[in-house]
Amino acid sequence: MSKGRIEAFSDGVIAIIITIMVLELKVPHGESLDALAPLGPVFLSYVLSFVYVGIYWNNHHHMLNAVHTVTGPMLWANLYLLFWLSLFPFATGWVGENHFAAVPSAIYGVVLLMAAIAYWILQQIIITSQGRDSLLRKAVGSDWKGKVSPVLYLAGIATAFWSHWVSQGCYVFVALMWLVPDRRIEKALASRES
Amino acid sequence: MSKGRIEAFSDGVIAIIITIMVLELKVPHGESLDALAPLGPVFLSYVLSFVYVGIYWNNHHHMLNAVHTVTGPMLWANLYLLFWLSLFPFATGWVGENHFAAVPSAIYGVVLLMAAIAYWILQQIIITSQGRDSLLRKAVGSDWKGKVSPVLYLAGIATAFWSHWVSQGCYVFVALMWLVPDRRIEKALASRES
Amino acid sequence: MSKGRIEAFSDGVIAIIITIMVLELKVPHGESLDALAPLGPVFLSYVLSFVYVGIYWNNHHHMLNAVHTVTGPMLWANLYLLFWLSLFPFATGWVGENHFAAVPSAIYGVVLLMAAIAYWILQQIIITSQGRDSLLRKAVGSDWKGKVSPVLYLAGIATAFWSHWVSQGCYVFVALMWLVPDRRIEKALASRES
Amino acid sequence: MSKGRIEAFSDGVIAIIITIMVLELKVPHGESLDALAPLGPVFLSYVLSFVYVGIYWNNHHHMLNAVHTVTGPMLWANLYLLFWLSLFPFATGWVGENHFAAVPSAIYGVVLLMAAIAYWILQQIIITSQGRDSLLRKAVGSDWKGKVSPVLYLAGIATAFWSHWVSQGCYVFVALMWLVPDRRIEKALASRES
């Protein structure tokens, strides 16, 4: 299987996920601004999830850039990642509708955490398949963002039962941390070519 | 990241947006023509938004044609544009269901305005990245359409509270203005080759 | 704009249309076979519409195969076709939920008719753009299917108010007539190469 | 028609199917863990169907890798397969919402069976079109998985009325059996090149 297929399929699934999330933003029945007010938290959680899916799309493609041959395990690890991403619309809708209540906030963090683990598994499978001189291993380097993120997700899950401000703060912080696009792989690729 | 990826992803998201808008056109329960009547405004707002998304798709691709290298900021500016486009189904459904009432009409204009600003930001980032001899800058030229549109959106937002006919008239006028496909970039490309 | 973009975008929109039609097949609340029974007509109309969208996808691509340069009018004619195809899920759901009642059956025929007209317009624009030796004109030939179909749609619309069996019969007959894949363009292409 | 088109369209449809299945996982109204509990079976059936669609996507592409020329019958056999796959969201939602009750479990098996038959038809059409030295025939070999699966689906349908544990067990077993990616075609391709 060529890399193009896995990229096209992942692109398709991620494009649909990022778009159907907006369906949780249900059209209100009233016509006044007051009718929009209850949608505030749903809108905020939509924004956050949109940013997260955007980050995953971005990093996913940087990662696949470093891949030459697609193997069976890679394919399934990729589907496993897409599975957790596909739960974003559900988690987003639930946390938004309940104004960032404790349990939905924690579940939102669990979905973020599982997606991060799935991403890490995919990354490890690609690195292993590339052997000793793995381009991706060099590109990822110490991967401090990848190590800090799960810890912050766990913090977000734990603090959800105490203060949803702190909990959401953790999730927002991780998103901001990743918003800086991942240039490590680009650099490794560039340094190899030179 | 190659240009192909950003094009394919944008195509996917825009294709989904243009299609899920039709889901706001809920199947009526009755079987008579009378059951269709309340759908009239929803249908009209669907037509208008379909045209708008079509215009964005069209111009978006003409713009990307002038791009050589995709940078990180371009990617995020593009996602920012897609974010505002993703709110079209919501705004369309709300304005249609409420028969072009004041607040939904104004919010519809706000979404149009924000999408226009996002498009302008993306355009500026591409122009800046291309430096002095920017092909896109030449292609866009005075960009009078891009300058007039936000003014008309603002007029549409302001007049929504006074007459929804005038407000919708503004939005329809901008759409008609853009329906003439943007041949400026094609011309610039052609003149460069010759 | 390259042909690839218009193909990819059309593919995306048609893939979404063919898939969201199934959303009209709402999950019943009961768990018995009786709970499935009312879905019978919805299922049948889904099958018919699935076949129609499949035919359009098939013929659309055969037609685009004969295109070399994509022009602005082609692009908008294509979007106009996609617009009418996007109404298939709505028309399908309405006719199915109302067990092929008169008005929904007629409206279903109107959507079929409008899509056929849009397809014809796109075809004419491509032929005109290709000038005298139009490959597509030769391929289409007398286009008897394209001429008979609208007549049968009109018959289906008219008879809907008299007998929904005859009306649906017209629509089913047109679908069967087109199910034989359109090899005319393939033949014209093959004869040109030889 | 090039192979690329049929691949891209199938990718699009399958990507949408795998993603809209998650829409059956309706956002609960409560904010406690108890509100999540009734979603348990819906979630489990979602996981199973996600794996099934993933398997079909995987095998579909391995199969198309062995295709050189796309013919009309192939195209329609492919659409027939997509049709049955498009019923996965419905069957998944119904079986999940009714906690694996008898009739929904049987219908779920029927959809699985029909998709398997559609896949087999497509495979036969490709093999026939390739003539005596069919690469796909060699690759598929005895196709014991393809022969065992329908038997197990039938077993799942029959036992649904007796014990839903056994019924679901059949479906889960087939999924696990296929999860081992289909390397037969890859091998045949590799051995041919060498």
mmCIF file of N, CA, C and O in Angstrom, chain D residues 112-144:
data_model
loop_
_atom_site.group_PDB
_atom_site.id
_atom_site.type_symbol
_atom_site.label_atom_id
_atom_site.label_comp_id
_atom_site.label_asym_id
_atom_site.label_seq_id
_atom_site.Cartn_x
_atom_site.Cartn_y
_atom_site.Cartn_z
ATOM 1 N N LEU D 112 -23.681 -7.575 7.526
ATOM 2 C CA LEU D 112 -22.308 -8.093 7.401
ATOM 3 C C LEU D 112 -22.228 -9.126 6.275
ATOM 4 O O LEU D 112 -21.303 -9.128 5.470
ATOM 5 N N LEU D 113 -23.226 -10.008 6.231
ATOM 6 C CA LEU D 113 -23.248 -11.072 5.219
ATOM 7 C C LEU D 113 -23.370 -10.491 3.816
ATOM 8 O O LEU D 113 -22.650 -10.893 2.889
ATOM 9 N N MET D 114 -24.275 -9.533 3.649
ATOM 10 C CA MET D 114 -24.479 -8.937 2.328
ATOM 11 C C MET D 114 -23.217 -8.195 1.864
ATOM 12 O O MET D 114 -22.854 -8.235 0.684
ATOM 13 N N ALA D 115 -22.541 -7.525 2.807
ATOM 14 C CA ALA D 115 -21.296 -6.827 2.450
ATOM 15 C C ALA D 115 -20.236 -7.846 2.018
ATOM 16 O O ALA D 115 -19.491 -7.605 1.058
ATOM 17 N N ALA D 116 -20.193 -8.987 2.720
ATOM 18 C CA ALA D 116 -19.213 -10.029 2.376
ATOM 19 C C ALA D 116 -19.500 -10.585 0.987
ATOM 20 O O ALA D 116 -18.583 -10.816 0.191
ATOM 21 N N ILE D 117 -20.797 -10.790 0.687
ATOM 22 C CA ILE D 117 -21.170 -11.295 -0.643
ATOM 23 C C ILE D 117 -20.803 -10.264 -1.714
ATOM 24 O O ILE D 117 -20.253 -10.608 -2.766
ATOM 25 N N ALA D 118 -21.087 -8.989 -1.424
ATOM 26 C CA ALA D 118 -20.758 -7.931 -2.380
ATOM 27 C C ALA D 118 -19.252 -7.881 -2.629
ATOM 28 O O ALA D 118 -18.797 -7.707 -3.762
ATOM 29 N N TYR D 119 -18.476 -8.064 -1.557
ATOM 30 C CA TYR D 119 -17.018 -8.070 -1.695
ATOM 31 C C TYR D 119 -16.589 -9.241 -2.564
ATOM 32 O O TYR D 119 -15.723 -9.104 -3.439
ATOM 33 N N TRP D 120 -17.208 -10.398 -2.344
ATOM 34 C CA TRP D 120 -16.865 -11.597 -3.106
ATOM 35 C C TRP D 120 -17.211 -11.396 -4.586
ATOM 36 O O TRP D 120 -16.430 -11.778 -5.467
ATOM 37 N N ILE D 121 -18.366 -10.782 -4.865
ATOM 38 C CA ILE D 121 -18.758 -10.520 -6.255
ATOM 39 C C ILE D 121 -17.715 -9.637 -6.942
ATOM 40 O O ILE D 121 -17.264 -9.917 -8.052
ATOM 41 N N LEU D 122 -17.328 -8.547 -6.233
ATOM 42 C CA LEU D 122 -16.324 -7.645 -6.796
ATOM 43 C C LEU D 122 -15.036 -8.402 -7.100
ATOM 44 O O LEU D 122 -14.421 -8.238 -8.161
ATOM 45 N N GLN D 123 -14.640 -9.254 -6.157
ATOM 46 C CA GLN D 123 -13.408 -10.036 -6.318
ATOM 47 C C GLN D 123 -13.510 -10.954 -7.539
ATOM 48 O O GLN D 123 -12.566 -11.058 -8.329
ATOM 49 N N GLN D 124 -14.655 -11.599 -7.694
ATOM 50 C CA GLN D 124 -14.835 -12.519 -8.827
ATOM 51 C C GLN D 124 -14.788 -11.766 -10.151
ATOM 52 O O GLN D 124 -14.207 -12.236 -11.127
ATOM 53 N N ILE D 125 -15.417 -10.587 -10.194
ATOM 54 C CA ILE D 125 -15.439 -9.795 -11.432
ATOM 55 C C ILE D 125 -14.020 -9.377 -11.815
ATOM 56 O O ILE D 125 -13.642 -9.419 -12.991
ATOM 57 N N ILE D 126 -13.226 -9.001 -10.800
ATOM 58 C CA ILE D 126 -11.843 -8.604 -11.088
ATOM 59 C C ILE D 126 -11.054 -9.808 -11.596
ATOM 60 O O ILE D 126 -10.341 -9.719 -12.594
ATOM 61 N N ILE D 127 -11.216 -10.947 -10.927
ATOM 62 C CA ILE D 127 -10.488 -12.164 -11.331
ATOM 63 C C ILE D 127 -10.870 -12.551 -12.761
ATOM 64 O O ILE D 127 -10.000 -12.841 -13.598
ATOM 65 N N THR D 128 -12.169 -12.537 -13.056
ATOM 66 C CA THR D 128 -12.636 -12.911 -14.397
ATOM 67 C C THR D 128 -12.040 -11.974 -15.448
ATOM 68 O O THR D 128 -11.599 -12.412 -16.517
ATOM 69 N N SER D 129 -12.032 -10.660 -15.123
ATOM 70 C CA SER D 129 -11.533 -9.682 -16.098
ATOM 71 C C SER D 129 -10.040 -9.867 -16.374
ATOM 72 O O SER D 129 -9.533 -9.417 -17.385
ATOM 73 N N GLN D 130 -9.341 -10.489 -15.418
ATOM 74 C CA GLN D 130 -7.889 -10.619 -15.580
ATOM 75 C C GLN D 130 -7.507 -11.885 -16.342
ATOM 76 O O GLN D 130 -6.328 -12.087 -16.653
ATOM 77 N N GLY D 131 -8.495 -12.729 -16.592
ATOM 78 C CA GLY D 131 -8.220 -13.932 -17.378
ATOM 79 C C GLY D 131 -7.452 -14.979 -16.600
ATOM 80 O O GLY D 131 -7.379 -14.951 -15.365
ATOM 81 N N ARG D 132 -6.866 -15.908 -17.328
ATOM 82 C CA ARG D 132 -6.250 -17.093 -16.777
ATOM 83 C C ARG D 132 -5.160 -16.811 -15.745
ATOM 84 O O ARG D 132 -5.089 -17.440 -14.701
ATOM 85 N N ASP D 133 -4.281 -15.868 -16.045
ATOM 86 C CA ASP D 133 -3.135 -15.625 -15.170
ATOM 87 C C ASP D 133 -3.443 -14.575 -14.113
ATOM 88 O O ASP D 133 -2.545 -13.841 -13.683
ATOM 89 N N SER D 134 -4.681 -14.508 -13.729
ATOM 90 C CA SER D 134 -5.103 -13.473 -12.782
ATOM 91 C C SER D 134 -4.181 -13.409 -11.570
ATOM 92 O O SER D 134 -4.004 -14.376 -10.827
ATOM 93 N N LEU D 135 -3.588 -12.221 -11.395
ATOM 94 C CA LEU D 135 -2.743 -11.990 -10.233
ATOM 95 C C LEU D 135 -3.582 -12.112 -8.959
ATOM 96 O O LEU D 135 -3.126 -12.664 -7.955
ATOM 97 N N LEU D 136 -4.801 -11.587 -9.012
ATOM 98 C CA LEU D 136 -5.645 -11.595 -7.819
ATOM 99 C C LEU D 136 -6.029 -13.023 -7.435
ATOM 100 O O LEU D 136 -6.077 -13.365 -6.256
ATOM 101 N N ARG D 137 -6.295 -13.889 -8.443
ATOM 102 C CA ARG D 137 -6.661 -15.277 -8.144
ATOM 103 C C ARG D 137 -5.545 -15.957 -7.360
ATOM 104 O O ARG D 137 -5.789 -16.605 -6.357
ATOM 105 N N LYS D 138 -4.310 -15.756 -7.833
ATOM 106 C CA LYS D 138 -3.171 -16.362 -7.138
ATOM 107 C C LYS D 138 -3.061 -15.791 -5.726
ATOM 108 O O LYS D 138 -2.795 -16.498 -4.767
ATOM 109 N N ALA D 139 -3.240 -14.476 -5.638
ATOM 110 C CA ALA D 139 -3.089 -13.798 -4.350
ATOM 111 C C ALA D 139 -4.121 -14.309 -3.347
ATOM 112 O O ALA D 139 -3.807 -14.580 -2.186
ATOM 113 N N VAL D 140 -5.352 -14.439 -3.811
ATOM 114 C CA VAL D 140 -6.422 -14.856 -2.917
ATOM 115 C C VAL D 140 -6.258 -16.322 -2.537
ATOM 116 O O VAL D 140 -6.527 -16.719 -1.403
ATOM 117 N N GLY D 141 -5.773 -17.132 -3.468
ATOM 118 C CA GLY D 141 -5.518 -18.542 -3.185
ATOM 119 C C GLY D 141 -6.783 -19.279 -2.793
ATOM 120 O O GLY D 141 -7.829 -19.121 -3.427
ATOM 121 N N SER D 142 -6.694 -20.034 -1.733
ATOM 122 C CA SER D 142 -7.860 -20.833 -1.327
ATOM 123 C C SER D 142 -8.920 -19.930 -0.692
ATOM 124 O O SER D 142 -10.074 -20.301 -0.580
ATOM 125 N N ASP D 143 -8.496 -18.728 -0.247
ATOM 126 C CA ASP D 143 -9.429 -17.756 0.330
ATOM 127 C C ASP D 143 -10.259 -18.364 1.453
ATOM 128 O O ASP D 143 -11.469 -18.172 1.519
ATOM 129 N N TRP D 144 -9.592 -19.081 2.366
ATOM 130 C CA TRP D 144 -10.368 -19.739 3.429
ATOM 131 C C TRP D 144 -11.089 -18.746 4.335
ATOM 132 O O TRP D 144 -12.212 -19.007 4.767
#
